[in-house]
Amino acid sequence: MNVLVTGGAGYIGGTVATLLLQAGHTVVVVDSLIHAKRNEVPAGVEFVDADIADRPRLEALLREQKFDGVLHFAALIEAGDSMRVPEVYFRNNTAATLALLEAMHATGTNNLVFSSTAAVYGEPEAVPIPETARLQPTNPYGESKLLVEYMLRWFNQLHGLRYASLRYFNVAGALPHRGEAHEPETHIIPLILDVALGRREKILIYGDDYDTPDGTCIRDYIHVADLADAHILALDALKRQDRIVCNLGNGQGFSVKEVIEAARKVTGTAIPAEVKPRRAGDPARLVASAEEAHRILGWVPKTPEIDRILESAWQWHQQRYATRG
Ligand code: NAD
């Protein structure tokens, strides 16, 4: 297949692009490098340094080459930051995606896999969360993604766009040579591993008074390689079904304290932690019902265990800083 990957210099897009190349596919990456560096573009892809909001540029690319599918990862991802500058998120995530959709429609390009998020649910009424749950984001980041889901539904209905909207829960873990690094880093596993490496003094736990067994928030962690598998399965499923909406998670939750404890075992280090007040908009529990992904995509995660996810992340994290010195 010839696949267009937006945001392919980032953590997840770059991992999926790498695995697509390894499986023998051809990959073109479009990334504005707003949150990635040039050397993070996977070797072996054709790289287009462009913003997806640049519709003429995208249209020219889509006319030049025929793509079997578009995997759309490009976005700003910080829920907390989106509470400060919502307009940036609506412009970069929602309006820019509209430009991509228009370019696809104008050039007859079909089959889009969209990186949606558990943040579309907001505070769930019950867990595990089915796709039919109430959609009520508690921050502009989640809303910016939900608005894309609404556009996709109309593009499907009125323009025949075939699409899969995959609502990821917490993506983590690494390939041997590619792992999670955001700038700034706000994700819990790389932050914990920074503490294990002595690059940070302690890990901050935001709230230990939630209605959960140990009082800390519970999340569903999914290995990035399993997530990549789901994208390839989604492109295939789009041949049979024109509209797919499903969660990607393991259906199992771990509390912040449990993740820290597991990381202490995996790294053999103390990992000091300090409890801070809750952050606004953090739901107590986000755990996916993954039944739709199993049923529609035939997706079965190969690495659901939190220890193995952490081990892969730890291996990469150590290597990352060892090579940088
Ligand atoms: P990332 O920041 O590592 O990667 C995003 C990439 O998109 C970066 O390389 C950035 O430069 C690029 N980008 C951003 N806006 C762009 C634009 N307008 N045009 C072109 N390139 C642009 O983030 P990630 O963790 O790899 O996340 C990828 C996708 O997965 C995002 O859409 C995110 O919302 C979604 N997601 C991630 C998680 C997670 O746990 N990491 C969970 C749910 C959903």
mmCIF file of N, CA and C in Angstrom, residues 141-249:
data_model
loop_
_atom_site.group_PDB
_atom_site.id
_atom_site.type_symbol
_atom_site.label_atom_id
_atom_site.label_comp_id
_atom_site.label_asym_id
_atom_site.label_seq_id
_atom_site.Cartn_x
_atom_site.Cartn_y
_atom_site.Cartn_z
ATOM 1 N N TYR A 141 -9.249 20.299 24.019
ATOM 2 C CA TYR A 141 -8.545 19.262 23.242
ATOM 3 C C TYR A 141 -9.543 18.169 22.821
ATOM 4 N N GLY A 142 -10.269 17.628 23.819
ATOM 5 C CA GLY A 142 -11.245 16.574 23.521
ATOM 6 C C GLY A 142 -12.330 17.075 22.576
ATOM 7 N N GLU A 143 -12.752 18.313 22.787
ATOM 8 C CA GLU A 143 -13.807 18.888 21.934
ATOM 9 C C GLU A 143 -13.291 19.060 20.501
ATOM 10 N N SER A 144 -12.015 19.464 20.374
ATOM 11 C CA SER A 144 -11.457 19.682 19.022
ATOM 12 C C SER A 144 -11.442 18.367 18.231
ATOM 13 N N LYS A 145 -11.292 17.255 18.941
ATOM 14 C CA LYS A 145 -11.294 15.934 18.297
ATOM 15 C C LYS A 145 -12.733 15.476 18.024
ATOM 16 N N LEU A 146 -13.628 15.764 18.972
ATOM 17 C CA LEU A 146 -15.023 15.365 18.777
ATOM 18 C C LEU A 146 -15.624 16.098 17.574
ATOM 19 N N LEU A 147 -15.254 17.367 17.411
ATOM 20 C CA LEU A 147 -15.756 18.123 16.248
ATOM 21 C C LEU A 147 -15.291 17.475 14.947
ATOM 22 N N VAL A 148 -14.071 16.942 14.954
ATOM 23 C CA VAL A 148 -13.599 16.223 13.751
ATOM 24 C C VAL A 148 -14.464 14.983 13.529
ATOM 25 N N GLU A 149 -14.785 14.275 14.616
ATOM 26 C CA GLU A 149 -15.651 13.090 14.451
ATOM 27 C C GLU A 149 -16.978 13.477 13.801
ATOM 28 N N TYR A 150 -17.523 14.627 14.216
ATOM 29 C CA TYR A 150 -18.797 15.066 13.615
ATOM 30 C C TYR A 150 -18.611 15.380 12.133
ATOM 31 N N MET A 151 -17.503 16.054 11.780
ATOM 32 C CA MET A 151 -17.259 16.360 10.352
ATOM 33 C C MET A 151 -17.138 15.061 9.559
ATOM 34 N N LEU A 152 -16.457 14.093 10.146
ATOM 35 C CA LEU A 152 -16.245 12.820 9.432
ATOM 36 C C LEU A 152 -17.581 12.142 9.131
ATOM 37 N N ARG A 153 -18.471 12.206 10.107
ATOM 38 C CA ARG A 153 -19.789 11.574 9.895
ATOM 39 C C ARG A 153 -20.485 12.201 8.679
ATOM 40 N N TRP A 154 -20.426 13.529 8.557
ATOM 41 C CA TRP A 154 -21.090 14.206 7.435
ATOM 42 C C TRP A 154 -20.348 13.967 6.120
ATOM 43 N N PHE A 155 -19.018 13.935 6.167
ATOM 44 C CA PHE A 155 -18.259 13.646 4.934
ATOM 45 C C PHE A 155 -18.563 12.215 4.456
ATOM 46 N N ASN A 156 -18.788 11.343 5.426
ATOM 47 C CA ASN A 156 -19.146 9.968 5.059
ATOM 48 C C ASN A 156 -20.526 9.942 4.411
ATOM 49 N N GLN A 157 -21.478 10.574 5.078
ATOM 50 C CA GLN A 157 -22.863 10.540 4.620
ATOM 51 C C GLN A 157 -23.040 11.270 3.285
ATOM 52 N N LEU A 158 -22.386 12.418 3.130
ATOM 53 C CA LEU A 158 -22.659 13.271 1.962
ATOM 54 C C LEU A 158 -21.628 13.126 0.847
ATOM 55 N N HIS A 159 -20.398 12.776 1.193
ATOM 56 C CA HIS A 159 -19.346 12.665 0.166
ATOM 57 C C HIS A 159 -18.802 11.244 0.021
ATOM 58 N N GLY A 160 -19.325 10.306 0.812
ATOM 59 C CA GLY A 160 -18.876 8.910 0.661
ATOM 60 C C GLY A 160 -17.492 8.633 1.221
ATOM 61 N N LEU A 161 -17.000 9.512 2.121
ATOM 62 C CA LEU A 161 -15.676 9.247 2.719
ATOM 63 C C LEU A 161 -15.749 7.999 3.594
ATOM 64 N N ARG A 162 -14.848 7.067 3.362
ATOM 65 C CA ARG A 162 -14.767 5.875 4.221
ATOM 66 C C ARG A 162 -13.782 6.213 5.333
ATOM 67 N N TYR A 163 -14.190 6.025 6.565
ATOM 68 C CA TYR A 163 -13.283 6.419 7.647
ATOM 69 C C TYR A 163 -13.413 5.540 8.871
ATOM 70 N N ALA A 164 -12.306 5.522 9.624
ATOM 71 C CA ALA A 164 -12.303 4.870 10.939
ATOM 72 C C ALA A 164 -11.830 5.892 11.952
ATOM 73 N N SER A 165 -12.629 6.110 12.965
ATOM 74 C CA SER A 165 -12.224 6.999 14.047
ATOM 75 C C SER A 165 -11.847 6.113 15.224
ATOM 76 N N LEU A 166 -10.561 6.146 15.570
ATOM 77 C CA LEU A 166 -10.080 5.253 16.628
ATOM 78 C C LEU A 166 -9.829 6.085 17.879
ATOM 79 N N ARG A 167 -10.572 5.773 18.921
ATOM 80 C CA ARG A 167 -10.465 6.547 20.162
ATOM 81 C C ARG A 167 -9.435 5.881 21.071
ATOM 82 N N TYR A 168 -8.208 6.439 21.037
ATOM 83 C CA TYR A 168 -7.142 5.827 21.843
ATOM 84 C C TYR A 168 -7.322 6.190 23.299
ATOM 85 N N PHE A 169 -6.967 5.220 24.154
ATOM 86 C CA PHE A 169 -6.838 5.519 25.583
ATOM 87 C C PHE A 169 -5.359 5.898 25.805
ATOM 88 N N ASN A 170 -4.689 5.460 26.850
ATOM 89 C CA ASN A 170 -3.319 5.966 27.073
ATOM 90 C C ASN A 170 -2.298 5.133 26.305
ATOM 91 N N VAL A 171 -1.680 5.745 25.333
ATOM 92 C CA VAL A 171 -0.720 5.030 24.499
ATOM 93 C C VAL A 171 0.649 5.092 25.179
ATOM 94 N N ALA A 172 1.334 3.975 25.204
ATOM 95 C CA ALA A 172 2.617 3.927 25.917
ATOM 96 C C ALA A 172 3.487 2.846 25.288
ATOM 97 N N GLY A 173 4.710 2.706 25.813
ATOM 98 C CA GLY A 173 5.608 1.665 25.323
ATOM 99 C C GLY A 173 6.401 2.133 24.118
ATOM 100 N N ALA A 174 7.280 1.270 23.663
ATOM 101 C CA ALA A 174 8.227 1.674 22.618
ATOM 102 C C ALA A 174 8.614 0.491 21.754
ATOM 103 N N LEU A 175 9.127 0.820 20.566
ATOM 104 C CA LEU A 175 9.843 -0.162 19.748
ATOM 105 C C LEU A 175 11.301 -0.078 20.221
ATOM 106 N N PRO A 176 12.152 -1.023 19.806
ATOM 107 C CA PRO A 176 13.535 -0.943 20.277
ATOM 108 C C PRO A 176 14.207 0.402 19.954
ATOM 109 N N HIS A 177 13.876 1.017 18.829
ATOM 110 C CA HIS A 177 14.584 2.245 18.463
ATOM 111 C C HIS A 177 13.687 3.471 18.360
ATOM 112 N N ARG A 178 12.484 3.357 18.873
ATOM 113 C CA ARG A 178 11.589 4.510 18.773
ATOM 114 C C ARG A 178 10.612 4.484 19.944
ATOM 115 N N GLY A 179 10.569 5.575 20.701
ATOM 116 C CA GLY A 179 9.710 5.570 21.873
ATOM 117 C C GLY A 179 9.040 6.900 22.108
ATOM 118 N N GLU A 180 8.489 7.042 23.306
ATOM 119 C CA GLU A 180 7.659 8.202 23.602
ATOM 120 C C GLU A 180 8.475 9.365 24.133
ATOM 121 N N ALA A 181 8.402 10.473 23.434
ATOM 122 C CA ALA A 181 9.062 11.700 23.892
ATOM 123 C C ALA A 181 8.234 12.861 23.384
ATOM 124 N N HIS A 182 7.656 13.602 24.299
ATOM 125 C CA HIS A 182 6.921 14.796 23.897
ATOM 126 C C HIS A 182 7.656 16.004 24.453
ATOM 127 N N GLU A 183 7.433 17.135 23.840
ATOM 128 C CA GLU A 183 8.086 18.368 24.299
ATOM 129 C C GLU A 183 7.036 19.467 24.392
ATOM 130 N N PRO A 184 6.606 19.905 25.554
ATOM 131 C CA PRO A 184 7.016 19.419 26.879
ATOM 132 C C PRO A 184 6.381 18.054 27.163
ATOM 133 N N GLU A 185 7.009 17.304 28.068
ATOM 134 C CA GLU A 185 6.472 15.978 28.403
ATOM 135 C C GLU A 185 5.439 16.107 29.511
ATOM 136 N N THR A 186 4.259 15.558 29.294
ATOM 137 C CA THR A 186 3.230 15.567 30.340
ATOM 138 C C THR A 186 2.704 14.160 30.574
ATOM 139 N N HIS A 187 3.170 13.197 29.792
ATOM 140 C CA HIS A 187 2.623 11.848 29.928
ATOM 141 C C HIS A 187 3.332 11.088 31.042
ATOM 142 N N ILE A 188 2.536 10.315 31.762
ATOM 143 C CA ILE A 188 3.011 9.783 33.034
ATOM 144 C C ILE A 188 4.199 8.813 32.893
ATOM 145 N N ILE A 189 4.167 7.931 31.892
ATOM 146 C CA ILE A 189 5.232 6.915 31.849
ATOM 147 C C ILE A 189 6.604 7.539 31.549
ATOM 148 N N PRO A 190 6.750 8.373 30.511
ATOM 149 C CA PRO A 190 8.072 8.997 30.345
ATOM 150 C C PRO A 190 8.490 9.856 31.540
ATOM 151 N N LEU A 191 7.530 10.472 32.215
ATOM 152 C CA LEU A 191 7.879 11.276 33.406
ATOM 153 C C LEU A 191 8.413 10.366 34.520
ATOM 154 N N ILE A 192 7.734 9.240 34.731
ATOM 155 C CA ILE A 192 8.195 8.296 35.772
ATOM 156 C C ILE A 192 9.597 7.789 35.422
ATOM 157 N N LEU A 193 9.807 7.483 34.147
ATOM 158 C CA LEU A 193 11.105 6.925 33.746
ATOM 159 C C LEU A 193 12.212 7.974 33.842
ATOM 160 N N ASP A 194 11.838 9.236 33.659
ATOM 161 C CA ASP A 194 12.804 10.320 33.890
ATOM 162 C C ASP A 194 13.263 10.327 35.349
ATOM 163 N N VAL A 195 12.313 10.071 36.255
ATOM 164 C CA VAL A 195 12.671 10.025 37.681
ATOM 165 C C VAL A 195 13.602 8.825 37.911
ATOM 166 N N ALA A 196 13.248 7.687 37.312
ATOM 167 C CA ALA A 196 14.071 6.481 37.478
ATOM 168 C C ALA A 196 15.503 6.717 36.992
ATOM 169 N N LEU A 197 15.643 7.547 35.958
ATOM 170 C CA LEU A 197 16.975 7.826 35.406
ATOM 171 C C LEU A 197 17.692 8.950 36.158
ATOM 172 N N GLY A 198 17.000 9.564 37.116
ATOM 173 C CA GLY A 198 17.602 10.679 37.857
ATOM 174 C C GLY A 198 17.529 11.997 37.108
ATOM 175 N N ARG A 199 16.725 12.058 36.062
ATOM 176 C CA ARG A 199 16.595 13.307 35.297
ATOM 177 C C ARG A 199 15.550 14.233 35.908
ATOM 178 N N ARG A 200 14.687 13.681 36.737
ATOM 179 C CA ARG A 200 13.726 14.470 37.522
ATOM 180 C C ARG A 200 13.794 13.950 38.940
ATOM 181 N N GLU A 201 13.446 14.822 39.879
ATOM 182 C CA GLU A 201 13.600 14.476 41.295
ATOM 183 C C GLU A 201 12.511 13.512 41.761
ATOM 184 N N LYS A 202 11.259 13.782 41.327
ATOM 185 C CA LYS A 202 10.144 12.968 41.824
ATOM 186 C C LYS A 202 8.988 13.018 40.826
ATOM 187 N N ILE A 203 8.089 12.060 40.994
ATOM 188 C CA ILE A 203 6.893 12.064 40.145
ATOM 189 C C ILE A 203 5.744 12.679 40.964
ATOM 190 N N LEU A 204 4.997 13.557 40.313
ATOM 191 C CA LEU A 204 3.892 14.211 41.008
ATOM 192 C C LEU A 204 2.601 13.433 40.726
ATOM 193 N N ILE A 205 1.872 13.155 41.788
ATOM 194 C CA ILE A 205 0.586 12.458 41.664
ATOM 195 C C ILE A 205 -0.499 13.504 41.890
ATOM 196 N N TYR A 206 -1.304 13.740 40.864
ATOM 197 C CA TYR A 206 -2.323 14.789 40.991
ATOM 198 C C TYR A 206 -3.617 14.216 41.570
ATOM 199 N N GLY A 207 -3.717 14.259 42.885
ATOM 200 C CA GLY A 207 -4.934 13.818 43.565
ATOM 201 C C GLY A 207 -4.846 12.378 44.030
ATOM 202 N N ASP A 208 -5.063 12.164 45.349
ATOM 203 C CA ASP A 208 -5.169 10.784 45.847
ATOM 204 C C ASP A 208 -6.467 10.618 46.638
ATOM 205 N N ASP A 209 -7.447 11.472 46.271
ATOM 206 C CA ASP A 209 -8.739 11.412 46.959
ATOM 207 C C ASP A 209 -9.881 11.134 45.973
ATOM 208 N N TYR A 210 -9.536 10.466 44.872
ATOM 209 C CA TYR A 210 -10.587 10.072 43.917
ATOM 210 C C TYR A 210 -11.306 8.835 44.454
ATOM 211 N N ASP A 211 -12.491 8.593 43.889
ATOM 212 C CA ASP A 211 -13.266 7.436 44.299
ATOM 213 C C ASP A 211 -12.751 6.188 43.563
ATOM 214 N N THR A 212 -11.541 5.809 43.906
ATOM 215 C CA THR A 212 -10.909 4.613 43.318
ATOM 216 C C THR A 212 -10.255 3.862 44.483
ATOM 217 N N PRO A 213 -9.910 2.578 44.328
ATOM 218 C CA PRO A 213 -9.402 1.821 45.486
ATOM 219 C C PRO A 213 -8.221 2.486 46.208
ATOM 220 N N ASP A 214 -7.249 3.052 45.474
ATOM 221 C CA ASP A 214 -6.136 3.702 46.202
ATOM 222 C C ASP A 214 -6.208 5.233 46.119
ATOM 223 N N GLY A 215 -7.310 5.743 45.583
ATOM 224 C CA GLY A 215 -7.526 7.194 45.561
ATOM 225 C C GLY A 215 -6.903 7.912 44.369
ATOM 226 N N THR A 216 -6.102 7.188 43.561
ATOM 227 C CA THR A 216 -5.491 7.858 42.398
ATOM 228 C C THR A 216 -6.227 7.459 41.117
ATOM 229 N N CYS A 217 -6.040 8.275 40.086
ATOM 230 C CA CYS A 217 -6.786 8.081 38.831
ATOM 231 C C CYS A 217 -6.409 6.768 38.145
ATOM 232 N N ILE A 218 -7.393 6.187 37.500
ATOM 233 C CA ILE A 218 -7.184 4.911 36.802
ATOM 234 C C ILE A 218 -7.248 5.136 35.296
ATOM 235 N N ARG A 219 -6.262 4.597 34.592
ATOM 236 C CA ARG A 219 -6.201 4.737 33.136
ATOM 237 C C ARG A 219 -5.950 3.371 32.492
ATOM 238 N N ASP A 220 -6.241 3.326 31.196
ATOM 239 C CA ASP A 220 -6.104 2.099 30.412
ATOM 240 C C ASP A 220 -4.906 2.302 29.469
ATOM 241 N N TYR A 221 -3.856 1.495 29.635
ATOM 242 C CA TYR A 221 -2.619 1.690 28.852
ATOM 243 C C TYR A 221 -2.552 0.691 27.715
ATOM 244 N N ILE A 222 -2.163 1.188 26.558
ATOM 245 C CA ILE A 222 -2.100 0.331 25.376
ATOM 246 C C ILE A 222 -0.729 0.489 24.729
ATOM 247 N N HIS A 223 -0.133 -0.644 24.338
ATOM 248 C CA HIS A 223 1.203 -0.593 23.733
ATOM 249 C C HIS A 223 1.113 0.013 22.335
ATOM 250 N N VAL A 224 2.064 0.884 22.031
ATOM 251 C CA VAL A 224 2.034 1.605 20.757
ATOM 252 C C VAL A 224 2.100 0.653 19.549
ATOM 253 N N ALA A 225 2.752 -0.492 19.714
ATOM 254 C CA ALA A 225 2.813 -1.442 18.592
ATOM 255 C C ALA A 225 1.447 -2.099 18.372
ATOM 256 N N ASP A 226 0.703 -2.313 19.460
ATOM 257 C CA ASP A 226 -0.659 -2.841 19.323
ATOM 258 C C ASP A 226 -1.554 -1.810 18.631
ATOM 259 N N LEU A 227 -1.325 -0.552 18.972
ATOM 260 C CA LEU A 227 -2.086 0.528 18.343
ATOM 261 C C LEU A 227 -1.803 0.549 16.826
ATOM 262 N N ALA A 228 -0.530 0.356 16.489
ATOM 263 C CA ALA A 228 -0.145 0.341 15.069
ATOM 264 C C ALA A 228 -0.872 -0.779 14.342
ATOM 265 N N ASP A 229 -0.924 -1.955 14.967
ATOM 266 C CA ASP A 229 -1.631 -3.099 14.349
ATOM 267 C C ASP A 229 -3.075 -2.704 14.040
ATOM 268 N N ALA A 230 -3.705 -2.005 14.993
ATOM 269 C CA ALA A 230 -5.119 -1.642 14.821
ATOM 270 C C ALA A 230 -5.300 -0.736 13.604
ATOM 271 N N HIS A 231 -4.318 0.114 13.322
ATOM 272 C CA HIS A 231 -4.437 1.009 12.158
ATOM 273 C C HIS A 231 -4.391 0.233 10.847
ATOM 274 N N ILE A 232 -3.526 -0.753 10.813
ATOM 275 C CA ILE A 232 -3.411 -1.551 9.582
ATOM 276 C C ILE A 232 -4.694 -2.382 9.406
ATOM 277 N N LEU A 233 -5.192 -2.925 10.516
ATOM 278 C CA LEU A 233 -6.458 -3.668 10.461
ATOM 279 C C LEU A 233 -7.611 -2.742 10.056
ATOM 280 N N ALA A 234 -7.563 -1.485 10.508
ATOM 281 C CA ALA A 234 -8.649 -0.541 10.184
ATOM 282 C C ALA A 234 -8.663 -0.249 8.690
ATOM 283 N N LEU A 235 -7.483 -0.082 8.095
ATOM 284 C CA LEU A 235 -7.451 0.174 6.642
ATOM 285 C C LEU A 235 -8.081 -1.001 5.894
ATOM 286 N N ASP A 236 -7.826 -2.196 6.379
ATOM 287 C CA ASP A 236 -8.389 -3.374 5.746
ATOM 288 C C ASP A 236 -9.910 -3.438 5.978
ATOM 289 N N ALA A 237 -10.323 -3.141 7.205
ATOM 290 C CA ALA A 237 -11.754 -3.198 7.545
ATOM 291 C C ALA A 237 -12.552 -2.186 6.723
ATOM 292 N N LEU A 238 -11.902 -1.081 6.322
ATOM 293 C CA LEU A 238 -12.610 -0.056 5.536
ATOM 294 C C LEU A 238 -13.011 -0.566 4.147
ATOM 295 N N LYS A 239 -12.440 -1.692 3.740
ATOM 296 C CA LYS A 239 -12.872 -2.284 2.460
ATOM 297 C C LYS A 239 -14.263 -2.887 2.625
ATOM 298 N N ARG A 240 -14.596 -3.309 3.861
ATOM 299 C CA ARG A 240 -15.882 -3.974 4.123
ATOM 300 C C ARG A 240 -16.924 -3.030 4.695
ATOM 301 N N GLN A 241 -16.462 -2.033 5.416
ATOM 302 C CA GLN A 241 -17.376 -1.167 6.183
ATOM 303 C C GLN A 241 -16.937 0.274 5.960
ATOM 304 N N ASP A 242 -17.877 1.181 5.722
ATOM 305 C CA ASP A 242 -17.445 2.544 5.337
ATOM 306 C C ASP A 242 -17.311 3.506 6.506
ATOM 307 N N ARG A 243 -17.793 3.095 7.684
ATOM 308 C CA ARG A 243 -17.733 3.998 8.833
ATOM 309 C C ARG A 243 -17.484 3.166 10.086
ATOM 310 N N ILE A 244 -16.336 3.439 10.724
ATOM 311 C CA ILE A 244 -15.960 2.656 11.904
ATOM 312 C C ILE A 244 -15.632 3.632 13.025
ATOM 313 N N VAL A 245 -16.215 3.400 14.182
ATOM 314 C CA VAL A 245 -15.841 4.199 15.360
ATOM 315 C C VAL A 245 -15.550 3.209 16.465
ATOM 316 N N CYS A 246 -14.311 3.148 16.933
ATOM 317 C CA CYS A 246 -14.069 2.233 18.047
ATOM 318 C C CYS A 246 -12.961 2.680 18.973
ATOM 319 N N ASN A 247 -13.085 2.230 20.213
ATOM 320 C CA ASN A 247 -12.077 2.477 21.233
ATOM 321 C C ASN A 247 -10.867 1.601 20.998
ATOM 322 N N LEU A 248 -9.700 2.100 21.370
ATOM 323 C CA LEU A 248 -8.514 1.250 21.415
ATOM 324 C C LEU A 248 -7.932 1.324 22.822
ATOM 325 N N GLY A 249 -8.151 0.268 23.557
ATOM 326 C CA GLY A 249 -7.628 0.165 24.914
ATOM 327 C C GLY A 249 -7.576 -1.308 25.250
#
